[in-house]
PDB file of C-alpha atoms in Angstrom:
ATOM      1  CA  MET A  26       8.042  -7.104 -31.350  1.00 37.00           C
ATOM      2  CA  ASP A  27       8.509  -6.751 -27.420  1.00 49.00           C
ATOM      3  CA  ALA A  28       7.610  -9.687 -25.196  1.00 52.00           C
ATOM      4  CA  LYS A  29       4.372  -9.521 -23.435  1.00 68.00           C
ATOM      5  CA  LYS A  30       4.480  -7.811 -20.143  1.00 76.00           C
ATOM      6  CA  THR A  31       3.347  -9.791 -17.031  1.00 87.00           C
ATOM      7  CA  ILE A  32       3.320  -9.260 -13.409  1.00 94.00           C
ATOM      8  CA  ASP A  33       3.036 -11.796 -10.859  1.00 95.00           C
ATOM      9  CA  TYR A  34      -0.637 -11.077  -9.003  1.00 96.00           C
ATOM     10  CA  SER A  35      -1.153 -14.153  -7.123  1.00 96.00           C
ATOM     11  CA  ASN A  36      -1.072 -12.537  -3.847  1.00 97.00           C
ATOM     12  CA  LEU A  37      -2.513  -9.323  -4.694  1.00 97.00           C
ATOM     13  CA  LYS A  38      -5.343 -10.028  -2.038  1.00 96.00           C
ATOM     14  CA  GLU A  39      -2.896 -10.468   0.709  1.00 97.00           C
ATOM     15  CA  LYS A  40      -0.726  -7.205  -0.707  1.00 97.00           C
ATOM     16  CA  LEU A  41      -3.954  -5.185  -0.668  1.00 97.00           C
ATOM     17  CA  ALA A  42      -4.716  -5.988   3.134  1.00 95.00           C
ATOM     18  CA  GLU A  43      -1.492  -4.437   3.882  1.00 97.00           C
ATOM     19  CA  LEU A  44      -2.386  -1.054   2.495  1.00 97.00           C
ATOM     20  CA  ASP A  45      -3.466   1.806   4.494  1.00 97.00           C
ATOM     21  CA  ALA A  46      -5.764   4.736   4.166  1.00 96.00           C
ATOM     22  CA  ARG A  47      -2.747   7.051   2.866  1.00 97.00           C
ATOM     23  CA  SER A  48      -2.544   4.304  -0.232  1.00 97.00           C
ATOM     24  CA  PHE A  49      -6.200   5.245  -0.941  1.00 96.00           C
ATOM     25  CA  GLN A  50      -5.799   8.732  -0.593  1.00 97.00           C
ATOM     26  CA  ARG A  51      -2.463   8.792  -2.613  1.00 97.00           C
ATOM     27  CA  ALA A  52      -4.104   6.677  -5.418  1.00 97.00           C
ATOM     28  CA  GLU A  53      -7.182   9.075  -5.409  1.00 96.00           C
ATOM     29  CA  ARG A  54      -5.389  12.250  -5.361  1.00 97.00           C
ATOM     30  CA  ALA A  55      -3.241  10.814  -8.644  1.00 97.00           C
ATOM     31  CA  CYS A  56      -6.464  10.061 -10.574  1.00 96.00           C
ATOM     32  CA  ARG A  57      -8.193  13.290  -9.635  1.00 96.00           C
ATOM     33  CA  MET A  58      -4.823  15.113 -10.659  1.00 96.00           C
ATOM     34  CA  SER A  59      -4.999  13.536 -14.081  1.00 96.00           C
ATOM     35  CA  ALA A  60      -8.662  14.718 -14.125  1.00 95.00           C
ATOM     36  CA  ASP A  61     -10.288  11.092 -13.474  1.00 94.00           C
ATOM     37  CA  ALA A  62     -14.009  12.654 -12.648  1.00 93.00           C
ATOM     38  CA  THR A  63     -15.521   9.291 -11.627  1.00 93.00           C
ATOM     39  CA  PRO A  64     -18.117  10.331  -8.901  1.00 93.00           C
ATOM     40  CA  ASP A  65     -17.225   7.289  -6.775  1.00 94.00           C
ATOM     41  CA  ILE A  66     -13.567   6.967  -7.098  1.00 94.00           C
ATOM     42  CA  THR A  67     -13.665   3.165  -6.086  1.00 93.00           C
ATOM     43  CA  TYR A  68     -15.367   2.631  -9.647  1.00 95.00           C
ATOM     44  CA  SER A  69     -12.323   3.981 -11.592  1.00 97.00           C
ATOM     45  CA  SER A  70     -10.373   1.282 -13.177  1.00 97.00           C
ATOM     46  CA  ALA A  71      -7.389   3.882 -13.194  1.00 97.00           C
ATOM     47  CA  PHE A  72      -7.825   4.056  -9.349  1.00 97.00           C
ATOM     48  CA  ARG A  73      -8.116   0.483  -8.918  1.00 98.00           C
ATOM     49  CA  ALA A  74      -4.935   0.170 -10.967  1.00 98.00           C
ATOM     50  CA  ARG A  75      -2.762   2.536  -8.980  1.00 98.00           C
ATOM     51  CA  LEU A  76      -3.641   0.560  -5.876  1.00 97.00           C
ATOM     52  CA  ALA A  77      -2.767  -2.609  -7.441  1.00 98.00           C
ATOM     53  CA  ALA A  78       0.185  -1.168  -8.396  1.00 98.00           C
ATOM     54  CA  GLU A  79       1.128   0.214  -4.891  1.00 97.00           C
ATOM     55  CA  ALA A  80       0.262  -2.995  -3.468  1.00 98.00           C
ATOM     56  CA  LEU A  81       2.355  -5.075  -5.672  1.00 97.00           C
ATOM     57  CA  GLY A  82       5.465  -2.749  -5.508  1.00 97.00           C
ATOM     58  CA  VAL A  83       5.297  -2.141  -9.389  1.00 97.00           C
ATOM     59  CA  GLU A  84       4.900   1.393 -11.488  1.00 97.00           C
ATOM     60  CA  PHE A  85       1.444   2.519 -12.569  1.00 97.00           C
ATOM     61  CA  ALA A  86       2.659   2.210 -15.884  1.00 96.00           C
ATOM     62  CA  GLU A  87       3.497  -1.332 -15.523  1.00 96.00           C
ATOM     63  CA  VAL A  88       0.017  -2.214 -14.674  1.00 97.00           C
ATOM     64  CA  SER A  89      -1.802  -0.004 -17.115  1.00 95.00           C
ATOM     65  CA  SER A  90       0.390  -1.295 -19.795  1.00 95.00           C
ATOM     66  CA  LEU A  91      -0.888  -5.096 -19.517  1.00 96.00           C
ATOM     67  CA  ASP A  92      -3.039  -6.793 -21.902  1.00 95.00           C
ATOM     68  CA  LEU A  93      -6.611  -6.292 -21.626  1.00 96.00           C
ATOM     69  CA  ALA A  94      -7.346  -9.410 -19.921  1.00 95.00           C
ATOM     70  CA  THR A  95      -5.050  -9.247 -17.225  1.00 96.00           C
ATOM     71  CA  TYR A  96      -5.799  -5.537 -16.446  1.00 97.00           C
ATOM     72  CA  THR A  97      -9.362  -6.096 -16.061  1.00 97.00           C
ATOM     73  CA  THR A  98      -8.522  -9.096 -13.631  1.00 97.00           C
ATOM     74  CA  ILE A  99      -6.486  -7.166 -11.499  1.00 98.00           C
ATOM     75  CA  THR A 100      -8.621  -4.227 -11.378  1.00 98.00           C
ATOM     76  CA  ALA A 101     -11.521  -6.512 -10.649  1.00 97.00           C
ATOM     77  CA  MET A 102      -9.858  -8.240  -7.921  1.00 97.00           C
ATOM     78  CA  VAL A 103      -9.218  -4.689  -6.191  1.00 97.00           C
ATOM     79  CA  LEU A 104     -12.738  -3.753  -6.584  1.00 96.00           C
ATOM     80  CA  ASN A 105     -13.953  -7.227  -4.939  1.00 95.00           C
ATOM     81  CA  PHE A 106     -11.215  -6.413  -1.967  1.00 95.00           C
ATOM     82  CA  LEU A 107     -12.840  -2.744  -1.407  1.00 94.00           C
ATOM     83  CA  LEU A 108     -16.428  -3.842  -1.813  1.00 92.00           C
ATOM     84  CA  LYS A 109     -15.811  -6.863   0.244  1.00 88.00           C
ATOM     85  CA  SER A 110     -15.940  -5.443   3.897  1.00 74.00           C
ATOM     86  CA  LEU A 111     -19.168  -3.296   2.846  1.00 71.00           C
ATOM     87  CA  GLY A 112     -20.578  -6.745   1.772  1.00 71.00           C
ATOM     88  CA  GLU A 113     -19.929  -8.268   5.441  1.00 71.00           C
ATOM     89  CA  GLU A 114     -21.176  -5.325   6.919  1.00 71.00           C
ATOM     90  CA  ILE A 115     -24.559  -5.101   5.175  1.00 74.00           C
ATOM     91  CA  GLN A 116     -24.900  -8.877   5.722  1.00 74.00           C
ATOM     92  CA  PRO A 117     -22.761 -10.045   8.675  1.00 68.00           C
ATOM     93  CA  LYS A 118     -22.142 -13.792   8.997  1.00 69.00           C
ATOM     94  CA  SER A 119     -24.238 -15.691  11.691  1.00 65.00           C
TER      95      SER A 119
END
């Protein structure tokens, strides 16, 4: 039996902040080319996993082969990152 795959994602938030719009577009294009029909790509777990993989400098296959708990944690962290600025826009800090 293979050892359980792990990825250090402790700095994921910081690494996501380093990405630019081209990273978003590459991840979206890859998902659309693989027939991901999610209307808003932000809600596709494959899209979020691709962004995480790019941010962390690992292959998408490494992220997608993680155990379910780790995979959902990582993809939820990416979703939180993507939606945070929208929340701040709607409800600015006073």
